[in-house]
PDB file of N, CA, C and O in Angstrom:
ATOM      1  N   MET N   1    -293.174 -65.398-231.764  1.00 46.00           N
ATOM      2  CA  MET N   1    -293.042 -64.271-232.562  1.00 46.00           C
ATOM      3  C   MET N   1    -292.158 -63.725-233.977  1.00 46.00           C
ATOM      4  O   MET N   1    -291.552 -64.571-235.039  1.00 46.00           O
ATOM      5  N   GLU N   2    -293.417 -62.527-234.914  1.00 49.00           N
ATOM      6  CA  GLU N   2    -293.155 -62.381-235.886  1.00 49.00           C
ATOM      7  C   GLU N   2    -292.009 -61.071-236.457  1.00 49.00           C
ATOM      8  O   GLU N   2    -291.976 -62.016-236.913  1.00 49.00           O
ATOM      9  N   GLY N   3    -292.032 -60.581-235.112  1.00 50.00           N
ATOM     10  CA  GLY N   3    -290.892 -59.734-235.934  1.00 50.00           C
ATOM     11  C   GLY N   3    -290.944 -58.944-236.748  1.00 50.00           C
ATOM     12  O   GLY N   3    -291.890 -57.573-236.433  1.00 50.00           O
ATOM     13  N   ASN N   4    -289.839 -58.269-237.008  1.00 48.00           N
ATOM     14  CA  ASN N   4    -289.627 -57.351-238.893  1.00 48.00           C
ATOM     15  C   ASN N   4    -291.089 -57.928-239.914  1.00 48.00           C
ATOM     16  O   ASN N   4    -291.515 -56.364-240.309  1.00 48.00           O
ATOM     17  N   LYS N   5    -291.674 -58.858-240.039  1.00 51.00           N
ATOM     18  CA  LYS N   5    -292.543 -59.504-240.546  1.00 51.00           C
ATOM     19  C   LYS N   5    -293.978 -58.630-240.238  1.00 51.00           C
ATOM     20  O   LYS N   5    -294.727 -58.332-241.587  1.00 51.00           O
ATOM     21  N   SER N   6    -293.874 -58.111-239.128  1.00 51.00           N
ATOM     22  CA  SER N   6    -295.412 -57.742-238.227  1.00 51.00           C
ATOM     23  C   SER N   6    -295.336 -56.415-239.440  1.00 51.00           C
ATOM     24  O   SER N   6    -296.095 -55.613-239.311  1.00 51.00           O
ATOM     25  N   TYR N   7    -294.263 -55.460-239.561  1.00 50.00           N
ATOM     26  CA  TYR N   7    -294.391 -54.226-239.895  1.00 50.00           C
ATOM     27  C   TYR N   7    -294.360 -54.162-241.457  1.00 50.00           C
ATOM     28  O   TYR N   7    -294.944 -53.289-242.236  1.00 50.00           O
ATOM     29  N   GLY N   8    -294.765 -55.786-242.638  1.00 56.00           N
ATOM     30  CA  GLY N   8    -294.927 -55.096-243.699  1.00 56.00           C
ATOM     31  C   GLY N   8    -293.373 -55.298-244.982  1.00 56.00           C
ATOM     32  O   GLY N   8    -292.954 -54.714-244.083  1.00 56.00           O
ATOM     33  N   ASN N   9    -293.143 -56.380-245.420  1.00 60.00           N
ATOM     34  CA  ASN N   9    -292.093 -56.095-247.274  1.00 60.00           C
ATOM     35  C   ASN N   9    -290.517 -56.363-245.945  1.00 60.00           C
ATOM     36  O   ASN N   9    -289.847 -55.613-245.999  1.00 60.00           O
ATOM     37  N   GLY N  10    -290.566 -56.758-244.369  1.00 60.00           N
ATOM     38  CA  GLY N  10    -289.281 -56.547-243.719  1.00 60.00           C
ATOM     39  C   GLY N  10    -288.891 -56.012-243.420  1.00 60.00           C
ATOM     40  O   GLY N  10    -287.671 -55.977-243.165  1.00 60.00           O
ATOM     41  N   SER N  11    -289.963 -54.697-243.679  1.00 66.00           N
ATOM     42  CA  SER N  11    -289.388 -52.824-243.401  1.00 66.00           C
ATOM     43  C   SER N  11    -289.153 -52.867-241.420  1.00 66.00           C
ATOM     44  O   SER N  11    -290.180 -54.156-241.167  1.00 66.00           O
ATOM     45  N   SER N  12    -288.619 -52.664-241.138  1.00 69.00           N
ATOM     46  CA  SER N  12    -288.316 -52.415-239.656  1.00 69.00           C
ATOM     47  C   SER N  12    -289.034 -51.403-238.701  1.00 69.00           C
ATOM     48  O   SER N  12    -289.687 -50.275-239.954  1.00 69.00           O
ATOM     49  N   TRP N  13    -289.753 -51.431-237.522  1.00 65.00           N
ATOM     50  CA  TRP N  13    -290.426 -50.099-237.373  1.00 65.00           C
ATOM     51  C   TRP N  13    -289.733 -48.198-237.435  1.00 65.00           C
ATOM     52  O   TRP N  13    -290.332 -47.977-238.095  1.00 65.00           O
ATOM     53  N   ALA N  14    -288.057 -48.983-236.885  1.00 67.00           N
ATOM     54  CA  ALA N  14    -287.659 -47.332-237.635  1.00 67.00           C
ATOM     55  C   ALA N  14    -287.688 -46.547-239.356  1.00 67.00           C
ATOM     56  O   ALA N  14    -288.114 -45.761-240.098  1.00 67.00           O
ATOM     57  N   ASP N  15    -287.739 -47.849-239.824  1.00 66.00           N
ATOM     58  CA  ASP N  15    -287.909 -47.701-241.260  1.00 66.00           C
ATOM     59  C   ASP N  15    -289.810 -47.395-241.179  1.00 66.00           C
ATOM     60  O   ASP N  15    -289.629 -46.274-242.330  1.00 66.00           O
ATOM     61  N   GLN N  16    -289.715 -48.459-241.002  1.00 67.00           N
ATOM     62  CA  GLN N  16    -291.847 -47.524-241.188  1.00 67.00           C
ATOM     63  C   GLN N  16    -292.207 -45.696-241.090  1.00 67.00           C
ATOM     64  O   GLN N  16    -292.535 -45.491-241.345  1.00 67.00           O
ATOM     65  N   TRP N  17    -291.347 -45.301-240.317  1.00 66.00           N
ATOM     66  CA  TRP N  17    -291.271 -44.202-239.697  1.00 66.00           C
ATOM     67  C   TRP N  17    -290.092 -43.259-239.845  1.00 66.00           C
ATOM     68  O   TRP N  17    -290.678 -42.240-239.464  1.00 66.00           O
ATOM     69  N   ASP N  18    -289.701 -43.637-240.664  1.00 64.00           N
ATOM     70  CA  ASP N  18    -288.209 -42.716-240.730  1.00 64.00           C
ATOM     71  C   ASP N  18    -289.208 -42.257-242.666  1.00 64.00           C
ATOM     72  O   ASP N  18    -288.544 -42.862-243.842  1.00 64.00           O
ATOM     73  N   TYR N  19    -289.592 -40.780-242.731  1.00 65.00           N
ATOM     74  CA  TYR N  19    -290.123 -40.436-243.580  1.00 65.00           C
ATOM     75  C   TYR N  19    -289.051 -38.992-244.379  1.00 65.00           C
ATOM     76  O   TYR N  19    -289.446 -38.317-245.278  1.00 65.00           O
ATOM     77  N   SER N  20    -287.607 -39.253-243.973  1.00 62.00           N
ATOM     78  CA  SER N  20    -286.980 -38.687-244.509  1.00 62.00           C
ATOM     79  C   SER N  20    -286.596 -39.425-245.815  1.00 62.00           C
ATOM     80  O   SER N  20    -286.066 -39.939-246.395  1.00 62.00           O
ATOM     81  N   ASP N  21    -286.137 -37.670-246.986  1.00 62.00           N
ATOM     82  CA  ASP N  21    -285.761 -38.336-248.036  1.00 62.00           C
ATOM     83  C   ASP N  21    -284.150 -38.728-247.591  1.00 62.00           C
ATOM     84  O   ASP N  21    -283.321 -38.095-248.015  1.00 62.00           O
ATOM     85  N   ARG N  22    -283.747 -40.235-248.151  1.00 62.00           N
ATOM     86  CA  ARG N  22    -282.509 -40.432-247.597  1.00 62.00           C
ATOM     87  C   ARG N  22    -281.446 -39.740-249.328  1.00 62.00           C
ATOM     88  O   ARG N  22    -280.400 -39.843-249.352  1.00 62.00           O
ATOM     89  N   ALA N  23    -282.658 -39.496-250.480  1.00 60.00           N
ATOM     90  CA  ALA N  23    -281.249 -39.595-251.297  1.00 60.00           C
ATOM     91  C   ALA N  23    -280.996 -37.804-251.277  1.00 60.00           C
ATOM     92  O   ALA N  23    -279.850 -38.292-251.163  1.00 60.00           O
ATOM     93  N   ALA N  24    -281.704 -37.053-250.848  1.00 58.00           N
ATOM     94  CA  ALA N  24    -281.552 -35.571-251.193  1.00 58.00           C
ATOM     95  C   ALA N  24    -280.705 -35.731-249.148  1.00 58.00           C
ATOM     96  O   ALA N  24    -279.591 -35.326-249.262  1.00 58.00           O
ATOM     97  N   ALA N  25    -280.373 -36.137-248.298  1.00 59.00           N
ATOM     98  CA  ALA N  25    -279.439 -36.417-248.221  1.00 59.00           C
ATOM     99  C   ALA N  25    -278.166 -36.767-247.451  1.00 59.00           C
ATOM    100  O   ALA N  25    -276.685 -36.471-247.394  1.00 59.00           O
ATOM    101  N   THR N  26    -278.158 -38.147-248.722  1.00 61.00           N
ATOM    102  CA  THR N  26    -276.763 -38.676-249.265  1.00 61.00           C
ATOM    103  C   THR N  26    -276.395 -37.633-250.244  1.00 61.00           C
ATOM    104  O   THR N  26    -275.113 -38.031-249.883  1.00 61.00           O
ATOM    105  N   SER N  27    -277.326 -36.761-250.881  1.00 62.00           N
ATOM    106  CA  SER N  27    -276.264 -35.930-251.281  1.00 62.00           C
ATOM    107  C   SER N  27    -275.752 -35.038-250.887  1.00 62.00           C
ATOM    108  O   SER N  27    -274.575 -33.734-251.473  1.00 62.00           O
ATOM    109  N   THR N  28    -276.558 -34.790-249.486  1.00 61.00           N
ATOM    110  CA  THR N  28    -276.338 -33.072-248.507  1.00 61.00           C
ATOM    111  C   THR N  28    -274.154 -33.523-248.174  1.00 61.00           C
ATOM    112  O   THR N  28    -273.893 -33.095-248.144  1.00 61.00           O
ATOM    113  N   ALA N  29    -274.782 -35.062-247.901  1.00 60.00           N
ATOM    114  CA  ALA N  29    -273.534 -36.243-247.390  1.00 60.00           C
ATOM    115  C   ALA N  29    -272.457 -35.193-247.833  1.00 60.00           C
ATOM    116  O   ALA N  29    -270.923 -35.067-247.478  1.00 60.00           O
ATOM    117  N   ASN N  30    -272.549 -35.661-249.074  1.00 59.00           N
ATOM    118  CA  ASN N  30    -271.545 -36.041-250.491  1.00 59.00           C
ATOM    119  C   ASN N  30    -271.155 -34.328-250.779  1.00 59.00           C
ATOM    120  O   ASN N  30    -269.484 -34.282-251.185  1.00 59.00           O
ATOM    121  N   GLU N  31    -271.994 -33.921-250.551  1.00 59.00           N
ATOM    122  CA  GLU N  31    -271.004 -32.289-250.721  1.00 59.00           C
ATOM    123  C   GLU N  31    -270.378 -32.035-249.737  1.00 59.00           C
ATOM    124  O   GLU N  31    -269.572 -31.590-249.919  1.00 59.00           O
ATOM    125  N   LYS N  32    -271.065 -32.058-248.529  1.00 58.00           N
ATOM    126  CA  LYS N  32    -269.602 -31.633-247.038  1.00 58.00           C
ATOM    127  C   LYS N  32    -268.334 -33.013-247.005  1.00 58.00           C
ATOM    128  O   LYS N  32    -267.782 -32.439-246.838  1.00 58.00           O
ATOM    129  N   LYS N  33    -268.453 -33.644-247.701  1.00 57.00           N
ATOM    130  CA  LYS N  33    -266.753 -34.157-247.496  1.00 57.00           C
ATOM    131  C   LYS N  33    -266.629 -33.595-248.860  1.00 57.00           C
ATOM    132  O   LYS N  33    -265.159 -33.390-248.490  1.00 57.00           O
ATOM    133  N   ARG N  34    -267.210 -32.805-249.803  1.00 57.00           N
ATOM    134  CA  ARG N  34    -266.205 -32.292-251.001  1.00 57.00           C
ATOM    135  C   ARG N  34    -266.276 -31.299-250.712  1.00 57.00           C
ATOM    136  O   ARG N  34    -264.384 -30.883-251.052  1.00 57.00           O
ATOM    137  N   SER N  35    -266.835 -30.258-249.646  1.00 54.00           N
ATOM    138  CA  SER N  35    -267.097 -28.887-249.415  1.00 54.00           C
ATOM    139  C   SER N  35    -265.162 -29.157-248.125  1.00 54.00           C
ATOM    140  O   SER N  35    -264.252 -27.631-248.115  1.00 54.00           O
ATOM    141  N   SER N  36    -265.114 -30.071-247.185  1.00 54.00           N
ATOM    142  CA  SER N  36    -264.924 -29.484-245.716  1.00 54.00           C
ATOM    143  C   SER N  36    -262.752 -30.403-245.800  1.00 54.00           C
ATOM    144  O   SER N  36    -261.956 -30.414-245.441  1.00 54.00           O
ATOM    145  N   GLY N  37    -262.641 -30.657-247.078  1.00 60.00           N
ATOM    146  CA  GLY N  37    -261.741 -30.749-247.785  1.00 60.00           C
ATOM    147  C   GLY N  37    -260.448 -29.429-246.659  1.00 60.00           C
ATOM    148  O   GLY N  37    -259.076 -30.565-246.299  1.00 60.00           O
ATOM    149  N   GLY N  38    -260.311 -28.829-247.163  1.00 73.00           N
ATOM    150  CA  GLY N  38    -259.701 -27.941-246.436  1.00 73.00           C
ATOM    151  C   GLY N  38    -259.477 -27.471-245.120  1.00 73.00           C
ATOM    152  O   GLY N  38    -258.169 -27.718-244.855  1.00 73.00           O
ATOM    153  N   ALA N  39    -261.033 -28.366-244.620  1.00 78.00           N
ATOM    154  CA  ALA N  39    -261.146 -28.164-242.892  1.00 78.00           C
ATOM    155  C   ALA N  39    -259.934 -29.851-243.101  1.00 78.00           C
ATOM    156  O   ALA N  39    -259.304 -28.895-241.612  1.00 78.00           O
ATOM    157  N   THR N  40    -260.555 -30.698-243.584  1.00 83.00           N
ATOM    158  CA  THR N  40    -259.953 -31.506-242.543  1.00 83.00           C
ATOM    159  C   THR N  40    -258.085 -31.429-243.170  1.00 83.00           C
ATOM    160  O   THR N  40    -257.257 -31.728-241.999  1.00 83.00           O
ATOM    161  N   ALA N  41    -257.360 -30.429-243.782  1.00 82.00           N
ATOM    162  CA  ALA N  41    -256.179 -30.602-244.182  1.00 82.00           C
ATOM    163  C   ALA N  41    -255.711 -29.160-243.083  1.00 82.00           C
ATOM    164  O   ALA N  41    -254.562 -29.738-242.113  1.00 82.00           O
ATOM    165  N   LYS N  42    -256.334 -28.800-242.710  1.00 83.00           N
ATOM    166  CA  LYS N  42    -256.563 -27.196-241.043  1.00 83.00           C
ATOM    167  C   LYS N  42    -255.724 -28.251-240.368  1.00 83.00           C
ATOM    168  O   LYS N  42    -254.894 -27.883-239.336  1.00 83.00           O
ATOM    169  N   TYR N  43    -256.853 -29.096-239.629  1.00 83.00           N
ATOM    170  CA  TYR N  43    -257.249 -30.143-238.306  1.00 83.00           C
ATOM    171  C   TYR N  43    -256.235 -30.698-239.008  1.00 83.00           C
ATOM    172  O   TYR N  43    -255.634 -30.986-237.874  1.00 83.00           O
ATOM    173  N   LYS N  44    -255.615 -31.658-240.135  1.00 84.00           N
ATOM    174  CA  LYS N  44    -254.629 -32.402-240.048  1.00 84.00           C
ATOM    175  C   LYS N  44    -253.099 -31.587-239.268  1.00 84.00           C
ATOM    176  O   LYS N  44    -252.441 -32.476-238.463  1.00 84.00           O
ATOM    177  N   GLN N  45    -253.317 -30.416-240.348  1.00 85.00           N
ATOM    178  CA  GLN N  45    -252.222 -29.197-239.943  1.00 85.00           C
ATOM    179  C   GLN N  45    -251.626 -29.149-238.393  1.00 85.00           C
ATOM    180  O   GLN N  45    -250.826 -28.819-237.361  1.00 85.00           O
ATOM    181  N   LYS N  46    -252.872 -29.452-237.901  1.00 83.00           N
ATOM    182  CA  LYS N  46    -253.208 -28.391-236.482  1.00 83.00           C
ATOM    183  C   LYS N  46    -253.087 -29.792-235.373  1.00 83.00           C
ATOM    184  O   LYS N  46    -252.131 -29.682-235.105  1.00 83.00           O
ATOM    185  N   VAL N  47    -253.522 -30.897-235.788  1.00 85.00           N
ATOM    186  CA  VAL N  47    -252.804 -31.952-234.993  1.00 85.00           C
ATOM    187  C   VAL N  47    -251.012 -32.177-234.862  1.00 85.00           C
ATOM    188  O   VAL N  47    -250.890 -32.922-234.232  1.00 85.00           O
ATOM    189  N   GLY N  48    -251.008 -32.350-236.693  1.00 85.00           N
ATOM    190  CA  GLY N  48    -249.148 -32.216-236.555  1.00 85.00           C
ATOM    191  C   GLY N  48    -248.772 -30.973-235.816  1.00 85.00           C
ATOM    192  O   GLY N  48    -247.518 -32.210-235.451  1.00 85.00           O
ATOM    193  N   ASP N  49    -248.666 -30.320-235.852  1.00 85.00           N
ATOM    194  CA  ASP N  49    -248.261 -29.496-234.667  1.00 85.00           C
ATOM    195  C   ASP N  49    -247.833 -29.343-233.866  1.00 85.00           C
ATOM    196  O   ASP N  49    -246.924 -30.046-232.584  1.00 85.00           O
ATOM    197  N   GLY N  50    -249.843 -30.316-232.476  1.00 85.00           N
ATOM    198  CA  GLY N  50    -249.269 -30.934-231.448  1.00 85.00           C
ATOM    199  C   GLY N  50    -248.488 -31.821-231.221  1.00 85.00           C
ATOM    200  O   GLY N  50    -248.581 -31.112-230.397  1.00 85.00           O
ATOM    201  N   LEU N  51    -248.335 -33.005-232.595  1.00 88.00           N
ATOM    202  CA  LEU N  51    -247.531 -33.644-232.215  1.00 88.00           C
ATOM    203  C   LEU N  51    -246.487 -33.362-231.962  1.00 88.00           C
ATOM    204  O   LEU N  51    -245.552 -33.763-231.439  1.00 88.00           O
ATOM    205  N   GLU N  52    -245.924 -32.479-233.033  1.00 89.00           N
ATOM    206  CA  GLU N  52    -244.816 -31.857-233.171  1.00 89.00           C
ATOM    207  C   GLU N  52    -243.698 -30.929-230.945  1.00 89.00           C
ATOM    208  O   GLU N  52    -242.672 -31.358-231.031  1.00 89.00           O
ATOM    209  N   LYS N  53    -244.883 -31.115-231.185  1.00 89.00           N
ATOM    210  CA  LYS N  53    -244.604 -30.208-229.702  1.00 89.00           C
ATOM    211  C   LYS N  53    -245.647 -31.186-228.515  1.00 89.00           C
ATOM    212  O   LYS N  53    -243.876 -31.136-227.979  1.00 89.00           O
ATOM    213  N   THR N  54    -245.981 -32.101-228.644  1.00 90.00           N
ATOM    214  CA  THR N  54    -246.016 -33.854-228.148  1.00 90.00           C
ATOM    215  C   THR N  54    -244.223 -34.747-227.248  1.00 90.00           C
ATOM    216  O   THR N  54    -243.761 -34.310-226.530  1.00 90.00           O
ATOM    217  N   LYS N  55    -243.186 -34.232-229.356  1.00 91.00           N
ATOM    218  CA  LYS N  55    -242.278 -34.684-229.847  1.00 91.00           C
ATOM    219  C   LYS N  55    -241.156 -34.216-227.802  1.00 91.00           C
ATOM    220  O   LYS N  55    -240.571 -34.518-228.024  1.00 91.00           O
ATOM    221  N   SER N  56    -241.894 -32.923-229.033  1.00 92.00           N
ATOM    222  CA  SER N  56    -240.288 -32.064-228.350  1.00 92.00           C
ATOM    223  C   SER N  56    -240.631 -32.274-226.211  1.00 92.00           C
ATOM    224  O   SER N  56    -239.851 -32.655-225.721  1.00 92.00           O
ATOM    225  N   VAL N  57    -241.508 -31.711-226.228  1.00 92.00           N
ATOM    226  CA  VAL N  57    -241.443 -32.058-224.682  1.00 92.00           C
ATOM    227  C   VAL N  57    -241.589 -33.266-223.876  1.00 92.00           C
ATOM    228  O   VAL N  57    -240.263 -33.191-223.200  1.00 92.00           O
ATOM    229  N   ALA N  58    -241.696 -34.030-224.945  1.00 94.00           N
ATOM    230  CA  ALA N  58    -241.703 -35.996-224.264  1.00 94.00           C
ATOM    231  C   ALA N  58    -239.643 -35.982-224.793  1.00 94.00           C
ATOM    232  O   ALA N  58    -239.013 -36.275-223.734  1.00 94.00           O
ATOM    233  N   SER N  59    -239.430 -35.395-225.366  1.00 94.00           N
ATOM    234  CA  SER N  59    -237.596 -35.841-225.286  1.00 94.00           C
ATOM    235  C   SER N  59    -237.290 -34.707-224.596  1.00 94.00           C
ATOM    236  O   SER N  59    -236.207 -35.229-223.959  1.00 94.00           O
ATOM    237  N   THR N  60    -237.558 -33.766-224.074  1.00 95.00           N
ATOM    238  CA  THR N  60    -237.093 -32.333-222.924  1.00 95.00           C
ATOM    239  C   THR N  60    -237.457 -33.567-222.036  1.00 95.00           C
ATOM    240  O   THR N  60    -235.992 -33.341-220.881  1.00 95.00           O
ATOM    241  N   GLY N  61    -238.801 -33.757-221.490  1.00 96.00           N
ATOM    242  CA  GLY N  61    -238.320 -34.763-220.399  1.00 96.00           C
ATOM    243  C   GLY N  61    -237.781 -35.540-220.383  1.00 96.00           C
ATOM    244  O   GLY N  61    -237.100 -36.276-219.270  1.00 96.00           O
ATOM    245  N   MET N  62    -237.333 -36.452-221.391  1.00 96.00           N
ATOM    246  CA  MET N  62    -236.211 -37.255-221.888  1.00 96.00           C
ATOM    247  C   MET N  62    -235.444 -37.610-220.608  1.00 96.00           C
ATOM    248  O   MET N  62    -234.740 -37.861-220.030  1.00 96.00           O
ATOM    249  N   LYS N  63    -234.896 -36.352-221.494  1.00 96.00           N
ATOM    250  CA  LYS N  63    -233.556 -35.463-221.721  1.00 96.00           C
ATOM    251  C   LYS N  63    -233.474 -34.568-219.798  1.00 96.00           C
ATOM    252  O   LYS N  63    -232.327 -35.695-218.884  1.00 96.00           O
ATOM    253  N   LYS N  64    -234.144 -34.522-219.160  1.00 96.00           N
ATOM    254  CA  LYS N  64    -233.479 -34.450-217.655  1.00 96.00           C
ATOM    255  C   LYS N  64    -234.215 -35.543-216.349  1.00 96.00           C
ATOM    256  O   LYS N  64    -233.162 -35.842-216.080  1.00 96.00           O
ATOM    257  N   VAL N  65    -234.727 -36.444-217.275  1.00 97.00           N
ATOM    258  CA  VAL N  65    -235.279 -37.444-216.163  1.00 97.00           C
ATOM    259  C   VAL N  65    -233.220 -38.424-217.039  1.00 97.00           C
ATOM    260  O   VAL N  65    -233.052 -38.864-215.798  1.00 97.00           O
ATOM    261  N   LYS N  66    -232.627 -38.759-218.042  1.00 96.00           N
ATOM    262  CA  LYS N  66    -231.598 -38.827-217.301  1.00 96.00           C
ATOM    263  C   LYS N  66    -230.464 -38.450-217.542  1.00 96.00           C
ATOM    264  O   LYS N  66    -230.142 -38.804-216.641  1.00 96.00           O
ATOM    265  N   GLN N  67    -229.929 -37.238-217.241  1.00 96.00           N
ATOM    266  CA  GLN N  67    -229.529 -35.992-215.919  1.00 96.00           C
ATOM    267  C   GLN N  67    -229.924 -36.610-214.784  1.00 96.00           C
ATOM    268  O   GLN N  67    -229.326 -36.379-214.186  1.00 96.00           O
ATOM    269  N   GLY N  68    -231.265 -36.352-214.307  1.00 96.00           N
ATOM    270  CA  GLY N  68    -231.434 -36.539-212.664  1.00 96.00           C
ATOM    271  C   GLY N  68    -230.537 -37.310-212.278  1.00 96.00           C
ATOM    272  O   GLY N  68    -230.602 -37.913-210.972  1.00 96.00           O
ATOM    273  N   THR N  69    -231.180 -39.691-213.067  1.00 96.00           N
ATOM    274  CA  THR N  69    -230.643 -40.181-212.961  1.00 96.00           C
ATOM    275  C   THR N  69    -229.205 -40.487-213.069  1.00 96.00           C
ATOM    276  O   THR N  69    -228.472 -40.596-211.828  1.00 96.00           O
ATOM    277  N   SER N  70    -228.844 -39.604-214.073  1.00 96.00           N
ATOM    278  CA  SER N  70    -227.017 -39.542-213.752  1.00 96.00           C
ATOM    279  C   SER N  70    -226.401 -39.207-212.492  1.00 96.00           C
ATOM    280  O   SER N  70    -225.495 -39.615-212.155  1.00 96.00           O
ATOM    281  N   SER N  71    -227.374 -38.053-212.482  1.00 96.00           N
ATOM    282  CA  SER N  71    -226.498 -37.017-211.261  1.00 96.00           C
ATOM    283  C   SER N  71    -227.197 -38.317-209.976  1.00 96.00           C
ATOM    284  O   SER N  71    -225.981 -38.252-209.186  1.00 96.00           O
ATOM    285  N   GLY N  72    -228.114 -38.986-209.696  1.00 95.00           N
ATOM    286  CA  GLY N  72    -228.424 -38.908-208.717  1.00 95.00           C
ATOM    287  C   GLY N  72    -227.535 -40.657-208.406  1.00 95.00           C
ATOM    288  O   GLY N  72    -227.241 -40.903-207.479  1.00 95.00           O
ATOM    289  N   LEU N  73    -227.382 -41.468-209.425  1.00 95.00           N
ATOM    290  CA  LEU N  73    -226.214 -42.431-208.991  1.00 95.00           C
ATOM    291  C   LEU N  73    -224.666 -42.246-209.370  1.00 95.00           C
ATOM    292  O   LEU N  73    -224.231 -42.860-208.491  1.00 95.00           O
ATOM    293  N   GLN N  74    -224.982 -40.911-209.222  1.00 94.00           N
ATOM    294  CA  GLN N  74    -222.523 -40.334-208.877  1.00 94.00           C
ATOM    295  C   GLN N  74    -223.607 -39.842-207.536  1.00 94.00           C
ATOM    296  O   GLN N  74    -221.878 -40.521-206.547  1.00 94.00           O
ATOM    297  N   TRP N  75    -224.217 -39.542-207.746  1.00 93.00           N
ATOM    298  CA  TRP N  75    -224.623 -39.063-206.065  1.00 93.00           C
ATOM    299  C   TRP N  75    -224.386 -40.297-205.255  1.00 93.00           C
ATOM    300  O   TRP N  75    -223.696 -40.287-203.247  1.00 93.00           O
ATOM    301  N   ILE N  76    -224.746 -41.244-205.223  1.00 93.00           N
ATOM    302  CA  ILE N  76    -224.328 -42.424-204.918  1.00 93.00           C
ATOM    303  C   ILE N  76    -223.433 -43.068-204.897  1.00 93.00           C
ATOM    304  O   ILE N  76    -222.084 -43.668-203.868  1.00 93.00           O
ATOM    305  N   LYS N  77    -222.629 -43.609-205.271  1.00 92.00           N
ATOM    306  CA  LYS N  77    -221.317 -43.616-206.165  1.00 92.00           C
ATOM    307  C   LYS N  77    -220.400 -43.112-205.068  1.00 92.00           C
ATOM    308  O   LYS N  77    -220.009 -43.281-204.682  1.00 92.00           O
ATOM    309  N   ASP N  78    -220.583 -41.865-205.099  1.00 91.00           N
ATOM    310  CA  ASP N  78    -219.624 -41.009-204.170  1.00 91.00           C
ATOM    311  C   ASP N  78    -219.365 -40.671-202.846  1.00 91.00           C
ATOM    312  O   ASP N  78    -218.892 -40.609-202.627  1.00 91.00           O
ATOM    313  N   LYS N  79    -221.125 -41.937-202.147  1.00 90.00           N
ATOM    314  CA  LYS N  79    -221.785 -41.956-200.930  1.00 90.00           C
ATOM    315  C   LYS N  79    -220.707 -43.220-200.365  1.00 90.00           C
ATOM    316  O   LYS N  79    -220.145 -43.201-199.239  1.00 90.00           O
ATOM    317  N   TYR N  80    -221.090 -44.051-201.614  1.00 88.00           N
ATOM    318  CA  TYR N  80    -220.498 -45.248-200.752  1.00 88.00           C
ATOM    319  C   TYR N  80    -219.019 -44.874-201.547  1.00 88.00           C
ATOM    320  O   TYR N  80    -218.408 -45.952-200.385  1.00 88.00           O
ATOM    321  N   HIS N  81    -218.373 -44.260-202.174  1.00 84.00           N
ATOM    322  CA  HIS N  81    -217.279 -44.155-202.753  1.00 84.00           C
ATOM    323  C   HIS N  81    -216.648 -43.590-200.951  1.00 84.00           C
ATOM    324  O   HIS N  81    -215.106 -44.575-200.436  1.00 84.00           O
ATOM    325  N   LYS N  82    -217.235 -42.612-200.005  1.00 82.00           N
ATOM    326  CA  LYS N  82    -216.501 -42.184-199.058  1.00 82.00           C
ATOM    327  C   LYS N  82    -216.736 -43.078-198.124  1.00 82.00           C
ATOM    328  O   LYS N  82    -215.685 -42.951-197.134  1.00 82.00           O
ATOM    329  N   SER N  83    -217.645 -43.541-197.531  1.00 78.00           N
ATOM    330  CA  SER N  83    -217.826 -44.951-196.423  1.00 78.00           C
ATOM    331  C   SER N  83    -216.504 -46.074-196.867  1.00 78.00           C
ATOM    332  O   SER N  83    -216.292 -46.475-195.114  1.00 78.00           O
ATOM    333  N   THR N  84    -216.832 -46.295-197.987  1.00 78.00           N
ATOM    334  CA  THR N  84    -215.708 -47.528-197.729  1.00 78.00           C
ATOM    335  C   THR N  84    -214.274 -47.234-198.267  1.00 78.00           C
ATOM    336  O   THR N  84    -213.794 -47.673-197.549  1.00 78.00           O
ATOM    337  N   HIS N  85    -213.754 -46.041-197.685  1.00 69.00           N
ATOM    338  CA  HIS N  85    -212.490 -45.574-197.996  1.00 69.00           C
ATOM    339  C   HIS N  85    -211.769 -44.386-196.218  1.00 69.00           C
ATOM    340  O   HIS N  85    -210.983 -43.842-196.642  1.00 69.00           O
ATOM    341  N   LYS N  86    -212.923 -44.910-195.504  1.00 60.00           N
ATOM    342  CA  LYS N  86    -212.280 -44.466-193.998  1.00 60.00           C
ATOM    343  C   LYS N  86    -211.052 -44.638-193.266  1.00 60.00           C
ATOM    344  O   LYS N  86    -210.526 -45.980-193.513  1.00 60.00           O
TER     345      LYS N  86
END
């Protein structure tokens, strides 16, 4: 098989039919990167706020699990203690 050589100069099929201006596309992408600095900071702030909320919820959940486990074990201990001291 000849592969990419059949299209001439080692270009691929996509390169052969791509008529877009690569320099214009690159400069537009660079402009978007420069102008999105405020948007990036805004999204970082939102993500940070979301992580704080997640941390708070997880902490509260763990406290509830700890309290529930503690009271459950205490209940079992009391039941065992009552049954052995009859």
